[in-house]
Tab-separated table of N, CA and C and ligand atoms in Angstrom:
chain	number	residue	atom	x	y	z
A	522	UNK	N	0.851	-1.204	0.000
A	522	UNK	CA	0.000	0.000	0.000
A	522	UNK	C	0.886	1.253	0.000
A	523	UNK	N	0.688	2.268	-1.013
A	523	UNK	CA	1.369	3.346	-0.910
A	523	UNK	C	1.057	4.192	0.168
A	524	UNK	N	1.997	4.646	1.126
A	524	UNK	CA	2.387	5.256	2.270
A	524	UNK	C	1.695	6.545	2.499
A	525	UNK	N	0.692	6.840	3.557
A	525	UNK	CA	0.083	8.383	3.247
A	525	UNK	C	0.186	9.252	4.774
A	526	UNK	N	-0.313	10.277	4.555
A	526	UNK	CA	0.218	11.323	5.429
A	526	UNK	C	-0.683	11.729	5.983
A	527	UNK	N	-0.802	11.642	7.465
A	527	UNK	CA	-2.001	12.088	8.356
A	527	UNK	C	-2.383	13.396	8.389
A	528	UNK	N	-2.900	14.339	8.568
A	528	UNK	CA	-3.264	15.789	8.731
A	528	UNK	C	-4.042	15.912	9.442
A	529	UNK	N	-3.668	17.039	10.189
A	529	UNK	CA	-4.814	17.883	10.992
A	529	UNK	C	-6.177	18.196	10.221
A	530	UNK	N	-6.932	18.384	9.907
A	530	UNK	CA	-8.082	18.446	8.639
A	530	UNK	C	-8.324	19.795	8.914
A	531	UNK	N	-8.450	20.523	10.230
A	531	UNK	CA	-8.315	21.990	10.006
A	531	UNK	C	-6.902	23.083	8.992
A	532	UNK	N	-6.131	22.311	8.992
A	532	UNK	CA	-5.121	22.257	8.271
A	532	UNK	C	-5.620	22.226	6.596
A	533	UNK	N	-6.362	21.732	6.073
A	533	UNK	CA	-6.664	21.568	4.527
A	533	UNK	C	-8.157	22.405	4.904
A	534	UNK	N	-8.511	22.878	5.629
A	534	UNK	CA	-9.670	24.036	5.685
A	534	UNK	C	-10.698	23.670	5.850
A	535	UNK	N	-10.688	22.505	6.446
A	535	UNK	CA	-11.958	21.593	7.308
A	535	UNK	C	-12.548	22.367	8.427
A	536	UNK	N	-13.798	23.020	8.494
A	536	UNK	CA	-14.071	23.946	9.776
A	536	UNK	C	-14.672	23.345	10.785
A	537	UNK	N	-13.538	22.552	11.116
A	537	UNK	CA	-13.876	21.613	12.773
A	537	UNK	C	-13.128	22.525	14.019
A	538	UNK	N	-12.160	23.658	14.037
A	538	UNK	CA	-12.123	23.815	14.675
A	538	UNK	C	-13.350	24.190	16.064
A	539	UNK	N	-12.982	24.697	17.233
A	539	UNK	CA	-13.599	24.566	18.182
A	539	UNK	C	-14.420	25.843	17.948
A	540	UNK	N	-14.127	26.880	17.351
A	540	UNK	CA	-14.989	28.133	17.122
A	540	UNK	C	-15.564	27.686	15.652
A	541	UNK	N	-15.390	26.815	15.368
A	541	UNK	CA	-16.157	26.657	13.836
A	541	UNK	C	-15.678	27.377	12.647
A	542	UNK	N	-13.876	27.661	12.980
A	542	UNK	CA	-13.363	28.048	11.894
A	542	UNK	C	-12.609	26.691	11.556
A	543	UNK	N	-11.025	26.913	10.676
A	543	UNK	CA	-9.688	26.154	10.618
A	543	UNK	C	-8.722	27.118	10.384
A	544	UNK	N	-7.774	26.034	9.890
A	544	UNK	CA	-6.617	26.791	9.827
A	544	UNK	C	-5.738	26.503	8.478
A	545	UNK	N	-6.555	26.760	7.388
A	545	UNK	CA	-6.333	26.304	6.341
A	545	UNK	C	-4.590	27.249	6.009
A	546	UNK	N	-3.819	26.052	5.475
A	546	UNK	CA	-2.455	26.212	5.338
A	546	UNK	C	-2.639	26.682	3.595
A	547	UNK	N	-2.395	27.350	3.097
A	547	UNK	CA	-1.686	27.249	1.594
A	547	UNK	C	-0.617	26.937	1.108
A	548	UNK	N	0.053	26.349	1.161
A	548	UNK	CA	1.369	26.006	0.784
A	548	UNK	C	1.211	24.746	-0.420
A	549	UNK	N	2.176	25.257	-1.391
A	549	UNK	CA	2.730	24.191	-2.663
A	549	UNK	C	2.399	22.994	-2.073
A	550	UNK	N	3.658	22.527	-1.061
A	550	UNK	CA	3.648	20.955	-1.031
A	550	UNK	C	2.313	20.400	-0.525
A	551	UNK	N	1.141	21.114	0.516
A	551	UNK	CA	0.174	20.740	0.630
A	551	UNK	C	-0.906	20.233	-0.601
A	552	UNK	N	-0.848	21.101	-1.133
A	552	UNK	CA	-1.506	20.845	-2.800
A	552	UNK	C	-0.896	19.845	-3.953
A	553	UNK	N	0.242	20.119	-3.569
A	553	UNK	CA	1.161	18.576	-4.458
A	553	UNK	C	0.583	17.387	-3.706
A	554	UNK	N	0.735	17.291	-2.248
A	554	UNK	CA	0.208	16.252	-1.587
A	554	UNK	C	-1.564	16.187	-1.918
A	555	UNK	N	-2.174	16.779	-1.840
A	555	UNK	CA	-3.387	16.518	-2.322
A	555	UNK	C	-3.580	15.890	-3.513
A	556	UNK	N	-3.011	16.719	-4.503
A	556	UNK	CA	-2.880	16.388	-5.804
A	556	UNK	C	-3.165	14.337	-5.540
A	557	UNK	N	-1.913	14.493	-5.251
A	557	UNK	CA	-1.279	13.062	-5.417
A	557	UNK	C	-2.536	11.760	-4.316
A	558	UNK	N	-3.256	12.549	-4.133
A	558	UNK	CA	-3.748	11.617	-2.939
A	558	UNK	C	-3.436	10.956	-1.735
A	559	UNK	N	-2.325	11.842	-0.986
A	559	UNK	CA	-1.524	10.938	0.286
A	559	UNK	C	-1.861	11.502	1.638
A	560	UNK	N	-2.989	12.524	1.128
A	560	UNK	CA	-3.462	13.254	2.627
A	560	UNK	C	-4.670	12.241	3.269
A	561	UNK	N	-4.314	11.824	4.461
A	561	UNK	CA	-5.697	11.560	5.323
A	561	UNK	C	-5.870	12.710	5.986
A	562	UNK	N	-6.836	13.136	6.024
A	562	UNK	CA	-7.237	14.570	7.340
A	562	UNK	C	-8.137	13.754	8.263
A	563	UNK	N	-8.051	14.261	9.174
A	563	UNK	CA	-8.764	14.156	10.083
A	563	UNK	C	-8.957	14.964	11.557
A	564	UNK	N	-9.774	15.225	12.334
A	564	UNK	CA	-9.767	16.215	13.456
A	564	UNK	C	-10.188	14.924	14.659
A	565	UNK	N	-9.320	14.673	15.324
A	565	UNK	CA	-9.520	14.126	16.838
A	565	UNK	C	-10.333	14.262	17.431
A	566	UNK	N	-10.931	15.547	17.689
A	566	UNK	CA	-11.837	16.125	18.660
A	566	UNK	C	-13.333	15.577	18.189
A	567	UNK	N	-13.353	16.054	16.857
A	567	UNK	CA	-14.683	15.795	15.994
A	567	UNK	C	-14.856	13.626	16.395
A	568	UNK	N	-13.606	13.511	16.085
A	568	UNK	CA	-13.776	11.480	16.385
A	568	UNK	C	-13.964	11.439	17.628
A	569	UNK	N	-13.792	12.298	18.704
A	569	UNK	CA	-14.064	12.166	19.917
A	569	UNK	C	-15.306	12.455	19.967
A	570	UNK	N	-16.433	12.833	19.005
A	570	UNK	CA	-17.815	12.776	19.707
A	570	UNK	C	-18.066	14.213	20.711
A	571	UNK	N	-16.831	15.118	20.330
A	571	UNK	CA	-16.921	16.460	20.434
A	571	UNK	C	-17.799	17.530	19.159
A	572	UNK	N	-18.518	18.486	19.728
A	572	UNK	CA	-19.231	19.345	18.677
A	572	UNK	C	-18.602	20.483	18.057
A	573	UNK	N	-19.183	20.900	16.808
A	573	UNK	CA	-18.640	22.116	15.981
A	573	UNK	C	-19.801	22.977	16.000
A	574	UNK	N	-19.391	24.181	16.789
A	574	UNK	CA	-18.150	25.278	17.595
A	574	UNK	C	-18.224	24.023	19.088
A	575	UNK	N	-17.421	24.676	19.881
A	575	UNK	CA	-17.334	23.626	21.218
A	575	UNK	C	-16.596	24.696	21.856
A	576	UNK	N	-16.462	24.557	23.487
A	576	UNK	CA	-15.609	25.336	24.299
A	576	UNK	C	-14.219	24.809	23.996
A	577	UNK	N	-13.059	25.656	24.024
A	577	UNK	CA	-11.803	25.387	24.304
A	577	UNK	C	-11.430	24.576	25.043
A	578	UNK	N	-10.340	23.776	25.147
A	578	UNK	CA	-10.079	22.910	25.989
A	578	UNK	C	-8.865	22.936	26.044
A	579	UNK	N	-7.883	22.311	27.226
A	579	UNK	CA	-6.860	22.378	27.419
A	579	UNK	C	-6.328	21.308	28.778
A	580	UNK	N	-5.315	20.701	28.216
A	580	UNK	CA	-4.963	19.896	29.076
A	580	UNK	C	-4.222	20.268	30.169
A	581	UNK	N	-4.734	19.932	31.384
A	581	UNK	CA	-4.489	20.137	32.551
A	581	UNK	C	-2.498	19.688	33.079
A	582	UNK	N	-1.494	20.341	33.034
A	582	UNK	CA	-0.181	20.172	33.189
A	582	UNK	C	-0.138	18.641	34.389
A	583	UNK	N	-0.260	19.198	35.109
A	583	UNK	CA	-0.081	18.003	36.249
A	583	UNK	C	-0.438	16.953	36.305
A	584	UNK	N	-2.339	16.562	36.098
A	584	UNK	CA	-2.670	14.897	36.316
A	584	UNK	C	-2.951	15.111	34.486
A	585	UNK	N	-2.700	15.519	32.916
A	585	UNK	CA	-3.143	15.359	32.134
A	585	UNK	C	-4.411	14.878	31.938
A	586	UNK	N	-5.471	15.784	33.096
A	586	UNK	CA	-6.812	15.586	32.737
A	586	UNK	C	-7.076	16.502	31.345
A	587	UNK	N	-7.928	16.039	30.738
A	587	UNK	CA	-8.193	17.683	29.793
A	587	UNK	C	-9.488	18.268	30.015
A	588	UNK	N	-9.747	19.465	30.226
A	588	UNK	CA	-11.034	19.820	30.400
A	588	UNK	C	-10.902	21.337	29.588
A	589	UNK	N	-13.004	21.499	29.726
A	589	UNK	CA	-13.292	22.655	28.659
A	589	UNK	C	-13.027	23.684	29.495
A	590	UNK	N	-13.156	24.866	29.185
A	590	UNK	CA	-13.273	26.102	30.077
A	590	UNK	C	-14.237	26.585	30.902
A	591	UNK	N	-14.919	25.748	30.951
A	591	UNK	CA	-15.970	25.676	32.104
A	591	UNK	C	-15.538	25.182	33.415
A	592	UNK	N	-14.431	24.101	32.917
A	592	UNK	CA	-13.819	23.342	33.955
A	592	UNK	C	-14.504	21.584	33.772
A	593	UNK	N	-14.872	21.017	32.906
A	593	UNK	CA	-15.709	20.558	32.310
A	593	UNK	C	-14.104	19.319	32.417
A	594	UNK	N	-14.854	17.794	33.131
A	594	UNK	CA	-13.500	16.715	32.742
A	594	UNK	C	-14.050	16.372	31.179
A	595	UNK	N	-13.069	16.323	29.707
A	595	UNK	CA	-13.403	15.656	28.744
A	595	UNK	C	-12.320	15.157	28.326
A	596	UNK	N	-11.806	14.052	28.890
A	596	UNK	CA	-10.429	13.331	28.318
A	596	UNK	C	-11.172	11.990	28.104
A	597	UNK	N	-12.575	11.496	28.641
A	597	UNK	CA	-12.924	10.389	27.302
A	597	UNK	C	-12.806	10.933	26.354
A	598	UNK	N	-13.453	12.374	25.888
A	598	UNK	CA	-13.763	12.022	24.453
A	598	UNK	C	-12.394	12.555	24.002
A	599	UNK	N	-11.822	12.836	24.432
A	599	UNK	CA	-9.796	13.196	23.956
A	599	UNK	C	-9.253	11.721	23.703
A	600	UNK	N	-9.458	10.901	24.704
A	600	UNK	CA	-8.617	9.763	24.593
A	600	UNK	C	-9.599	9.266	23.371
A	601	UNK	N	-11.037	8.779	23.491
A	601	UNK	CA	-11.473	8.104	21.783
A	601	UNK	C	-11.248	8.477	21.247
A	602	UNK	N	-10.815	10.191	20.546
A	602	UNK	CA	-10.332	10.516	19.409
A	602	UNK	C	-8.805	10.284	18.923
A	603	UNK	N	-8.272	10.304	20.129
A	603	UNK	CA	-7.318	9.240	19.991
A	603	UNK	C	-7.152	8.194	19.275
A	604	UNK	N	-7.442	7.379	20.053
A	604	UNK	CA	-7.534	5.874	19.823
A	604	UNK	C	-8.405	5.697	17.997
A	605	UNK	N	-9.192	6.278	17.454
A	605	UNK	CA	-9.991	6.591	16.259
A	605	UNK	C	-9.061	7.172	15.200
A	606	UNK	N	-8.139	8.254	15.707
A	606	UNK	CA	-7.160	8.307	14.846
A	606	UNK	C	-6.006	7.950	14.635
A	607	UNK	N	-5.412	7.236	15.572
A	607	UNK	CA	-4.540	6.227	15.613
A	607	UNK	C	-5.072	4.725	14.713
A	608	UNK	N	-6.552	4.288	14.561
A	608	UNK	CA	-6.998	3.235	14.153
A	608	UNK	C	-7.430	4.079	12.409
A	609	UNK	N	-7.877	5.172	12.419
A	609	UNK	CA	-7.805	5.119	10.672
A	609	UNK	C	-6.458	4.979	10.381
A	610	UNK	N	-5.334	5.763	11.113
A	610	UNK	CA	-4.076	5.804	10.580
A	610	UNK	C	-3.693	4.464	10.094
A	611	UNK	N	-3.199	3.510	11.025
A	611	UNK	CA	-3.480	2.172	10.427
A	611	UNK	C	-3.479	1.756	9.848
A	612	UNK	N	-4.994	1.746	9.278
A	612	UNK	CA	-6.077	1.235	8.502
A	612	UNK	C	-5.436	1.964	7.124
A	613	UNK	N	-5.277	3.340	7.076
A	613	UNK	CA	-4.885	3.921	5.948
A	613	UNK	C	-3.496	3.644	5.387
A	614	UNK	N	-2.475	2.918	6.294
A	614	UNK	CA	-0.625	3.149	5.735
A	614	UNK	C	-0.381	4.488	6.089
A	615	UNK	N	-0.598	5.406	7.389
A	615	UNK	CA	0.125	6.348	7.656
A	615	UNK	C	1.735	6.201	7.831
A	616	UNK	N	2.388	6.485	7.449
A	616	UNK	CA	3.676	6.713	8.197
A	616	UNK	C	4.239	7.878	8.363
A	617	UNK	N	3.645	9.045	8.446
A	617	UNK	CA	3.344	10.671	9.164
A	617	UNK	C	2.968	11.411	9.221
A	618	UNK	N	3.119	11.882	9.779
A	618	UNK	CA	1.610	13.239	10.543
A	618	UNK	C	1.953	14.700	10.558
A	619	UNK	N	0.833	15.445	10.229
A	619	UNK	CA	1.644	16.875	10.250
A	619	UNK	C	0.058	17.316	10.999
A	620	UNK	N	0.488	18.071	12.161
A	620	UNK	CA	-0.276	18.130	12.934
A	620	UNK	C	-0.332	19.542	13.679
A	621	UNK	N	-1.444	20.419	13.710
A	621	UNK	CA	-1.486	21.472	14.560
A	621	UNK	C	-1.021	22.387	15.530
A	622	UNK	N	-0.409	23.081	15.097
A	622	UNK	CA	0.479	23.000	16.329
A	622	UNK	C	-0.421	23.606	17.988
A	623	UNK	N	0.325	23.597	18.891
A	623	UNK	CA	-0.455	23.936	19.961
A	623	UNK	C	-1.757	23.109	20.823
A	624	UNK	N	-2.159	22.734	19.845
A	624	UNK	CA	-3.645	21.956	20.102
A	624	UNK	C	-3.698	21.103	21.326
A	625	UNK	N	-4.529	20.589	22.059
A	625	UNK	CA	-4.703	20.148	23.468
A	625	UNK	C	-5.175	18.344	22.720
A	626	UNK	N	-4.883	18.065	21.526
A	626	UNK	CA	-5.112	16.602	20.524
A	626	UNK	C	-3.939	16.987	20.022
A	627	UNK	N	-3.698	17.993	18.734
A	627	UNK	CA	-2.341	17.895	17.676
A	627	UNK	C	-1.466	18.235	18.385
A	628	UNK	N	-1.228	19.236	19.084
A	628	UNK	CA	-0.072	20.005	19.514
A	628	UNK	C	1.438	18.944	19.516
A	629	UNK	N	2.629	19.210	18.799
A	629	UNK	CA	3.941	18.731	19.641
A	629	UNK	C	4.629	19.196	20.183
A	630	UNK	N	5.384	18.865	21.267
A	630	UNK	CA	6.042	19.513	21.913
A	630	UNK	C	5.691	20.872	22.971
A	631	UNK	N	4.568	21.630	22.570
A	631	UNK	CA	4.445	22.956	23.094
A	631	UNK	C	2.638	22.815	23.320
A	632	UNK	N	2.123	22.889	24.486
A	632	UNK	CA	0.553	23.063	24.235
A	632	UNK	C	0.438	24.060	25.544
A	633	UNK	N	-0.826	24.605	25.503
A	633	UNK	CA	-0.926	25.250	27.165
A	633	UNK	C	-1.281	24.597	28.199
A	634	UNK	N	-1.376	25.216	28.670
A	634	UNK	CA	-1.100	24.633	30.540
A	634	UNK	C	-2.426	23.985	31.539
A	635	UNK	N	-3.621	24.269	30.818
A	635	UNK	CA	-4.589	24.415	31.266
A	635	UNK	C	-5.196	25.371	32.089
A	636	UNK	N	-4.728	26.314	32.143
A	636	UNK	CA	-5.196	27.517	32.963
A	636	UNK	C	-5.879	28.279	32.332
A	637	UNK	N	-6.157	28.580	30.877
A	637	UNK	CA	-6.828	29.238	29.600
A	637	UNK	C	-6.174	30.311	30.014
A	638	UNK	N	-4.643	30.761	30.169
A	638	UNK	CA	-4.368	31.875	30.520
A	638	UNK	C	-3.266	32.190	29.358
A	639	UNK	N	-3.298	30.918	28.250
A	639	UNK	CA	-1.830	31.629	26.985
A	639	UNK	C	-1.093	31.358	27.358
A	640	UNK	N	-1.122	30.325	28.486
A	640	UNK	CA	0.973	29.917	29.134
A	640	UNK	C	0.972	28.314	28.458
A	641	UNK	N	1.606	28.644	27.727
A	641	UNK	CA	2.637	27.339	27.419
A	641	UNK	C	3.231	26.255	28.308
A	642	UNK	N	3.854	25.194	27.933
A	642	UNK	CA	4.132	24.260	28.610
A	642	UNK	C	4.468	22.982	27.701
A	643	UNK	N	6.080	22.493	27.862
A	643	UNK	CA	6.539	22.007	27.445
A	643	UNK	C	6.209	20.127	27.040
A	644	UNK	N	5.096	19.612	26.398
A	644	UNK	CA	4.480	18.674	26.207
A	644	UNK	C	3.488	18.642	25.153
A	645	UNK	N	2.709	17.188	25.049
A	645	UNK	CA	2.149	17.325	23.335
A	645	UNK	C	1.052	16.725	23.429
A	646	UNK	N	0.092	17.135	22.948
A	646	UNK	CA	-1.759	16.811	22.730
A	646	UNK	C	-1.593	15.197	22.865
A	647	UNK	N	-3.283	14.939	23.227
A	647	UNK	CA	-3.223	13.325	23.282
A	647	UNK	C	-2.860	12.891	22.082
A	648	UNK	N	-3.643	13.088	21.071
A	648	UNK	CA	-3.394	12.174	20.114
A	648	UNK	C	-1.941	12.089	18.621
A	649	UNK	N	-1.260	13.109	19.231
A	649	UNK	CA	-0.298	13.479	19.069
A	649	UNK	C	0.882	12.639	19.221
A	650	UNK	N	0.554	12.250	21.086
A	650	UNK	CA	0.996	11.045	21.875
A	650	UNK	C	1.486	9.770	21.527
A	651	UNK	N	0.025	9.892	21.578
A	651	UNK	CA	-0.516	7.974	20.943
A	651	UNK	C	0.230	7.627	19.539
A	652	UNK	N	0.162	8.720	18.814
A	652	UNK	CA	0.571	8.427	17.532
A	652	UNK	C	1.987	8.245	17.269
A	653	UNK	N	2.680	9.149	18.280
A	653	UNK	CA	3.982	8.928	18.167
A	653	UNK	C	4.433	8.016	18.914
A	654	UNK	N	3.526	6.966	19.848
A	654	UNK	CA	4.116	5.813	20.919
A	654	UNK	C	3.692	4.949	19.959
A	655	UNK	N	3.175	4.755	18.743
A	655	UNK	CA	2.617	3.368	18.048
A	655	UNK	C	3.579	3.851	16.708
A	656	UNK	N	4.834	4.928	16.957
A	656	UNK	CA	6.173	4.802	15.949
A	656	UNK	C	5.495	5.540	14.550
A	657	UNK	N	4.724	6.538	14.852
A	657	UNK	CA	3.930	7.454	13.626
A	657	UNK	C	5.255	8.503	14.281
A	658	UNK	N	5.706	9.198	12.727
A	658	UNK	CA	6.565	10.249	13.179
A	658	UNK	C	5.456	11.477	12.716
A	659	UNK	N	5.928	12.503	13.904
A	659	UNK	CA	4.674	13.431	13.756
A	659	UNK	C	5.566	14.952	13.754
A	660	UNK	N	4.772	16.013	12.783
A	660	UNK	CA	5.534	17.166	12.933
A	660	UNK	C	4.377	17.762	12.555
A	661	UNK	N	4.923	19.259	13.237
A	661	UNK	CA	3.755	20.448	13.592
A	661	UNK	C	3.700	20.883	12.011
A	662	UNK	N	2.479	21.701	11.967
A	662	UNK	CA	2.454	22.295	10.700
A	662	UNK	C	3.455	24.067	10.665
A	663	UNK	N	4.493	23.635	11.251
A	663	UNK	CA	5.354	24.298	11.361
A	663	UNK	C	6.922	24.356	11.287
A	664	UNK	N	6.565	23.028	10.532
A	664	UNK	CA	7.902	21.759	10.501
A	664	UNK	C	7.975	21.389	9.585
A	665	UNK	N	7.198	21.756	8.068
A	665	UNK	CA	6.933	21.422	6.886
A	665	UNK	C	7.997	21.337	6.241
A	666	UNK	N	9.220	21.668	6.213
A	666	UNK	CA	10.329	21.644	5.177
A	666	UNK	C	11.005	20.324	6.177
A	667	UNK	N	11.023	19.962	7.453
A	667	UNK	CA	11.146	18.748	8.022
A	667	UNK	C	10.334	17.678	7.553
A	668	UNK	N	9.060	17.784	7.165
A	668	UNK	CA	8.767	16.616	7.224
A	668	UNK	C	8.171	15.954	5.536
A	669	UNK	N	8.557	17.027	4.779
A	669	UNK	CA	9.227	17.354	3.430
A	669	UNK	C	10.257	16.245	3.079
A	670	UNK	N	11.259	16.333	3.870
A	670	UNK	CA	12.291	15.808	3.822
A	670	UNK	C	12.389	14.156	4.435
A	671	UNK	N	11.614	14.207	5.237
A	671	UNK	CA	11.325	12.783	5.591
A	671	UNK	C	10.582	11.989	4.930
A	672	UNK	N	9.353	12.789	4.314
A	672	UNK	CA	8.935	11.906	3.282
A	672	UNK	C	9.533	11.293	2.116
A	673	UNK	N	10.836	12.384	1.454
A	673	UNK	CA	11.392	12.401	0.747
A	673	UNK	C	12.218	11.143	0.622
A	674	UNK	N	12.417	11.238	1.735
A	674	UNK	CA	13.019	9.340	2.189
A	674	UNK	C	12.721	8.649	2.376
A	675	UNK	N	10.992	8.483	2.888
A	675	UNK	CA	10.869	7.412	2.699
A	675	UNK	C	10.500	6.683	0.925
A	676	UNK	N	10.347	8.078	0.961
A	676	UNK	CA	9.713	7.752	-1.252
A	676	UNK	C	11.049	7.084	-1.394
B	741	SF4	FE1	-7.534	20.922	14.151
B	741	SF4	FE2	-6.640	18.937	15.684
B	741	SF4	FE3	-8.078	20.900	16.756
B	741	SF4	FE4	-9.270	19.155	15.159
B	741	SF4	S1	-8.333	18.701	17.129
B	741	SF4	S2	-9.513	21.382	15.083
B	741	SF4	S3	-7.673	18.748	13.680
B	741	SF4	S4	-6.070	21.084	15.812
């Protein structure tokens, strides 16, 4: 099976974000990749049985609960969207991900804190996680000439 590339789906201008926008990227290689058919998109939150618009959410630093801004616990439906996009990946021949950055699901490396206060904190969305503990290499949509290059190798 030829090898395809996971996406954030707000990323290709899917309006799942949580205010009922995205974050549609323009860039060449995105559209070459379309072209070619190697994009899966998909939004975590939405497989989690989460709604479009929805409150913000943010994972809690200390016990990685995640909750909305209400204060609201929703790390079932974080962890099924998880587990849902880890299982299309799969199913599809992912072997990488270009993923949101920040996000309390995509985020790598950098998400907030849970305080809804804009503070950062050095760690990465659930499904972000998962994907990279089941050996999916994952990079932010901010990492594109990285993961450019990785594809490049595996072609
Ligand atoms: Fe985009 Fe991921 Fe948030 Fe869905 S969960 S809106 S795909 S960043």
């Amino acid at each position: 099976m030829k090898p395809k590339i996971l996406i954030s789906a707000c990323l290709v201008g899917e309006n799942v974000k949580y205010d009922g926008g995205n974050n549609a990227l323009h860039v060449k290689i995105l559209e070459q990749w379309k072209e070619e058919g190697v994009l899966v998109p998909l939004c975590p939150e939405v497989l989690g049985g989460l709604s479009v618009p929805r409150l913000p959410c943010e994972v809690l630093a200390r016990t990685h609960t995640v909750i909305n801004r209400r204060g609201e616990d929703v790390s079932v439906a974080f962890a099924k969207g998880a587990c849902e996009s880890l299982h299309i990946a799969k199913e599809a021949g992912v072997c990488m991900a270009i993923l949101k950055a920040r996000s309390p699901s995509c985020g790598k490396d950098v998400i907030y804190d849970g305080t809804f206060t804009h503070t950062h904190v050095n760690d990465s969305g659930i499904t972000c996680k998962l994907l990279q503990e089941n050996g999916i290499m994952v990079f932010s949509e901010e990492e594109l000439v990285l993961a450019e290059a990785f594809w490049k190798q595996k072609g």
